[in-house]
Short mmCIF file of C-alpha atoms in Angstrom, two decimals:
data_model
loop_
_atom_site.label_atom_id
_atom_site.label_comp_id
_atom_site.label_asym_id
_atom_site.label_seq_id
_atom_site.Cartn_x
_atom_site.Cartn_y
_atom_site.Cartn_z
CA MET A 1 19.64 13.18 6.08
CA ALA A 2 18.52 9.84 7.50
CA ARG A 3 16.20 10.06 10.50
CA HIS A 4 16.24 7.46 13.27
CA ARG A 5 13.35 6.67 15.63
CA PRO A 6 10.80 8.19 13.26
CA GLN A 7 8.14 10.35 14.86
CA PHE A 8 6.04 10.33 11.68
CA ALA A 9 5.32 14.03 11.60
CA TYR A 10 6.79 14.06 8.12
CA LEU A 11 6.03 17.59 7.02
CA GLU A 12 7.39 19.07 10.23
CA GLU A 13 10.46 16.80 10.16
CA THR A 14 11.39 17.17 6.47
CA PRO A 15 11.91 20.87 5.76
CA GLY A 16 14.31 20.08 2.91
CA ALA A 17 12.29 17.40 1.13
CA TYR A 18 11.04 17.78 -2.41
CA VAL A 19 7.32 18.45 -1.97
CA VAL A 20 4.44 18.34 -4.46
CA ASP A 21 1.02 19.61 -3.37
CA GLY A 22 2.02 19.23 0.26
CA PHE A 23 3.30 15.64 -0.12
CA PRO A 24 7.02 15.13 0.69
CA LEU A 25 9.13 12.65 -1.25
CA LEU A 26 10.72 10.23 1.24
CA GLN A 27 12.66 6.99 1.31
CA PHE A 28 11.92 4.39 3.99
CA ASP A 29 14.26 1.74 5.36
CA ARG A 30 12.28 -1.24 6.62
CA PRO A 31 14.67 -3.99 7.79
CA ILE A 32 12.05 -6.68 7.17
CA ASP A 33 12.50 -5.86 3.45
CA ARG A 34 15.96 -5.53 1.93
CA TYR A 35 14.69 -2.96 -0.57
CA LEU A 36 14.16 0.69 0.31
CA LEU A 37 10.68 2.07 -0.29
CA LEU A 38 10.44 5.37 -2.15
CA GLY A 39 7.28 7.44 -2.35
CA PHE A 40 5.29 10.53 -1.55
CA ALA A 41 3.97 10.46 2.02
CA LEU A 42 0.23 11.12 1.71
CA THR A 43 -1.07 10.64 5.23
CA TRP A 44 -0.10 8.89 8.45
CA THR A 45 -1.30 7.95 11.90
CA ALA A 46 0.54 6.84 15.01
CA ASN A 47 0.65 3.30 13.61
CA LEU A 48 0.40 3.41 9.82
CA THR A 49 1.66 5.41 6.85
CA LEU A 50 0.14 5.67 3.36
CA ILE A 51 2.43 6.56 0.47
CA GLN A 52 2.15 6.77 -3.29
CA ILE A 53 4.99 4.61 -4.53
CA VAL A 54 7.61 5.96 -6.91
CA ASP A 55 9.21 3.16 -8.91
CA ASP A 56 12.96 3.53 -8.38
CA GLN A 57 13.81 2.20 -11.85
CA GLN A 58 11.41 4.09 -14.11
CA TYR A 59 10.69 6.90 -11.62
CA GLN A 60 6.98 6.83 -12.30
CA LEU A 61 4.10 6.66 -9.84
CA ASN A 62 3.18 3.04 -9.27
CA GLY A 63 0.24 2.59 -6.93
CA TYR A 64 0.00 2.90 -3.17
CA ALA A 65 1.37 1.23 -0.07
CA VAL A 66 0.30 1.15 3.57
CA PHE A 67 2.87 -0.05 6.11
CA ARG A 68 3.38 -0.21 9.85
CA ASN A 69 5.44 2.60 11.33
CA SER A 70 6.94 0.17 13.84
CA ASP A 71 8.71 -1.62 10.95
CA VAL A 72 10.53 1.54 9.82
CA LYS A 73 14.08 1.77 11.14
CA ARG A 74 14.91 5.08 9.50
CA TRP A 75 13.70 7.36 6.75
CA ARG A 76 15.25 10.21 4.80
CA GLU A 77 13.98 13.13 2.82
CA ILE A 78 14.71 13.32 -0.89
CA THR A 79 15.91 16.88 -1.33
CA ASN A 80 15.55 18.94 -4.50
CA ASP A 81 19.16 18.30 -5.54
CA LYS A 82 18.86 14.48 -5.43
CA PHE A 83 18.34 12.27 -8.48
CA GLY A 84 14.91 11.08 -7.33
CA ALA A 85 13.59 14.62 -6.97
CA LYS A 86 15.03 15.70 -10.31
CA ALA A 87 13.46 12.66 -11.98
CA ALA A 88 10.11 13.53 -10.38
CA VAL A 89 10.37 17.04 -11.83
CA LEU A 90 11.28 15.78 -15.30
CA HIS A 91 8.42 13.26 -15.25
CA LYS A 92 6.04 15.84 -13.81
CA LEU A 93 4.90 13.48 -11.06
CA ARG A 94 1.73 14.64 -9.32
CA PRO A 95 0.89 12.50 -6.30
CA GLU A 96 -2.76 12.15 -5.38
CA ALA A 97 -4.35 10.63 -2.29
CA PRO A 98 -6.61 7.66 -3.11
CA ALA A 99 -10.24 8.62 -2.55
CA GLY A 100 -11.93 6.79 0.28
CA VAL A 101 -8.90 4.96 1.68
CA ILE A 102 -8.78 5.12 5.49
CA ILE A 103 -5.76 4.09 7.58
CA THR A 104 -7.07 4.28 11.14
CA SER A 105 -6.13 0.58 11.40
CA MET A 106 -4.83 -2.18 9.15
CA LYS A 107 -8.36 -3.59 9.03
CA GLU A 108 -9.81 -0.26 7.85
CA ALA A 109 -6.97 0.22 5.37
CA LEU A 110 -7.67 -3.15 3.76
CA ALA A 111 -11.45 -2.75 3.79
CA SER A 112 -11.40 0.74 2.30
CA ALA A 113 -8.71 -0.08 -0.29
CA GLY A 114 -10.69 -3.19 -1.19
CA GLN A 115 -13.74 -1.01 -1.78
CA ALA A 116 -11.83 1.51 -3.92
CA PHE A 117 -9.60 -0.84 -5.96
CA PRO A 118 -10.29 -4.16 -7.69
CA LEU A 119 -7.27 -5.98 -6.19
CA VAL A 120 -5.04 -5.62 -3.16
CA THR A 121 -1.66 -7.18 -2.38
CA ILE A 122 -0.75 -8.22 1.14
CA HIS A 123 2.70 -9.00 2.51
CA ARG A 124 3.55 -10.94 5.66
CA GLU A 125 7.26 -10.20 5.67
CA ARG A 126 7.97 -11.51 9.15
CA ILE A 127 6.62 -14.91 8.10
CA GLU A 128 7.31 -15.05 4.35
CA ARG A 129 9.72 -12.31 3.38
CA ARG A 130 9.64 -12.64 -0.40
CA VAL A 131 6.04 -13.89 -0.80
CA CYS A 132 2.93 -11.80 -1.39
CA TYR A 133 -0.74 -12.58 -1.97
CA VAL A 134 -2.95 -10.74 -4.46
CA GLY A 135 -6.70 -10.91 -4.48
CA LYS A 136 -10.09 -9.27 -4.35
CA PHE A 137 -11.06 -8.12 -0.87
CA GLN A 138 -14.00 -10.10 0.47
CA ARG A 139 -14.39 -9.29 4.16
CA ALA A 140 -12.52 -8.42 7.35
CA SER A 141 -13.09 -9.26 11.00
CA GLN A 142 -11.28 -7.93 14.05
CA ARG A 143 -8.61 -10.58 13.56
CA SER A 144 -8.40 -11.51 9.89
CA VAL A 145 -8.99 -10.49 6.30
CA THR A 146 -10.34 -12.73 3.54
CA LEU A 147 -9.40 -12.41 -0.13
CA ILE A 148 -10.44 -14.26 -3.25
CA ARG A 149 -6.92 -14.95 -4.43
CA ILE A 150 -5.65 -14.56 -7.97
CA SER A 151 -2.70 -16.54 -9.30
CA THR A 152 0.45 -15.15 -10.93
CA GLU A 153 -1.09 -16.23 -14.26
CA GLY A 154 -4.17 -14.09 -13.65
CA GLU A 155 -6.54 -16.93 -12.78
CA TRP A 156 -9.08 -16.78 -9.97
CA GLU A 157 -8.48 -19.17 -7.08
CA GLU A 158 -10.27 -19.88 -3.81
CA GLU A 159 -10.84 -17.71 -0.75
CA ASP A 160 -8.02 -17.45 1.74
CA SER A 161 -7.89 -15.72 5.13
CA PHE A 162 -4.91 -14.01 6.74
CA SER A 163 -4.33 -12.80 10.27
CA LEU A 164 -4.29 -9.00 10.42
CA LYS A 165 -1.47 -8.96 12.96
CA ASP A 166 0.80 -10.76 10.47
CA ILE A 167 0.24 -8.26 7.64
CA THR A 168 3.13 -5.79 7.39
CA LEU A 169 2.49 -4.12 4.02
CA VAL A 170 -0.52 -3.60 1.77
CA GLU A 171 -0.25 -2.43 -1.85
CA PHE A 172 -2.94 -1.50 -4.35
CA GLY A 173 -3.46 0.45 -7.55
CA GLY A 174 -0.05 -0.49 -9.01
CA ALA A 175 0.84 -1.81 -12.44
CA TYR A 176 0.99 -5.42 -11.21
CA GLU A 177 -2.48 -5.33 -9.68
CA ARG A 178 -3.93 -3.59 -12.73
CA LEU A 179 -2.46 -6.16 -15.13
CA LEU A 180 -3.67 -9.12 -13.07
CA ASP A 181 -7.14 -7.58 -12.92
CA GLN A 182 -7.22 -7.25 -16.71
CA MET A 183 -5.96 -10.82 -17.20
CA ALA A 184 -8.42 -12.39 -14.79
CA GLY A 185 -11.66 -11.13 -16.26
CA PRO A 186 -14.98 -11.65 -14.45
CA LEU A 187 -15.17 -13.58 -11.22
CA PRO A 188 -16.40 -17.18 -11.50
CA ALA A 189 -20.08 -17.57 -10.69
CA ARG A 190 -19.33 -19.23 -7.36
CA HIS A 191 -17.74 -16.00 -6.09
CA ARG A 192 -20.05 -13.33 -7.53
CA THR A 193 -22.86 -13.49 -4.98
CA GLN A 194 -20.41 -13.33 -2.10
CA VAL A 195 -18.58 -10.33 -3.53
CA SER A 196 -21.81 -8.46 -4.28
CA ALA A 197 -22.97 -8.91 -0.69
CA ALA A 198 -19.58 -7.78 0.62
CA LYS A 199 -19.65 -4.68 -1.58
CA ARG A 200 -23.09 -3.71 -0.31
CA ARG A 201 -21.90 -4.01 3.29
CA LEU A 202 -18.77 -1.98 2.60
CA ALA A 203 -20.59 0.70 0.63
CA SER A 204 -23.02 1.17 3.49
CA ARG A 205 -20.19 1.23 6.00
CA PHE A 206 -18.03 3.86 4.30
CA ALA A 207 -20.76 6.03 2.80
CA ALA A 208 -20.94 8.14 5.94
CA VAL A 209 -17.15 8.71 6.17
CA PRO A 210 -16.36 12.37 5.28
CA PRO A 211 -13.62 12.98 2.69
CA GLY A 212 -10.16 14.10 3.70
#
C-alpha cells in the first residue's frame, strides 16, 4: 500500500513490510528523481532518512543513501509476498547500519559519512537532476560542504564547494564509490596535508558521540 504525506514513523506505519533485524524494506517515490528508491530504512529524523539501498536489478545491497523527507511524495512497504522481499530472502540480505553515521542534519550526515567512508556522492536534483558529484569529504560549514572531487575516470581533481541547502541526496559505500576509490589511488601531495588536518578535526569531533 502506498502511503501519502509520510509521517516517517516507518516501523509503526508498515506492519506488513518485510523486516530484517528491525529494518523494514520500503520503496520511496521522490518526484525530483524519476526512479523509485528501494532500501531498508535504518533510521530517520523529522527531516532526513537513512536507508541501505537495494539494487532493483541485481537485488543486492549497494551502499547507503540519506535523503530529505520533504522530497518524498509517497512510500510503500514491500510485503513478504512481493518480488523484492522474496529476492531479499533468496539473497539472504542482512542490512546493517553504518557505524558512526549521524543524520541530525545534512551537514552532520555528510561530515560523519565522510569520516566513515573514503568517498561520498552528492546530488542536487532540483538544480541538476541527472548530475552527481563524487569526492572525498574535506570540510563542512553551516552553509556548505567541500569535497576533493574525483572524475568519472577515477582521477583526482580540485576542491569544490556545494551549498548544503541544494543537496537533496547523499550516497556512500556503494559499488560505484568503491570502484572509483580503488581506481584513484593515493591523493596527490597537494591534497594530503589538508585531508589529514580535516580527519583530525572530524575524529576529535565525533569521538564523543555514543553509538546507536
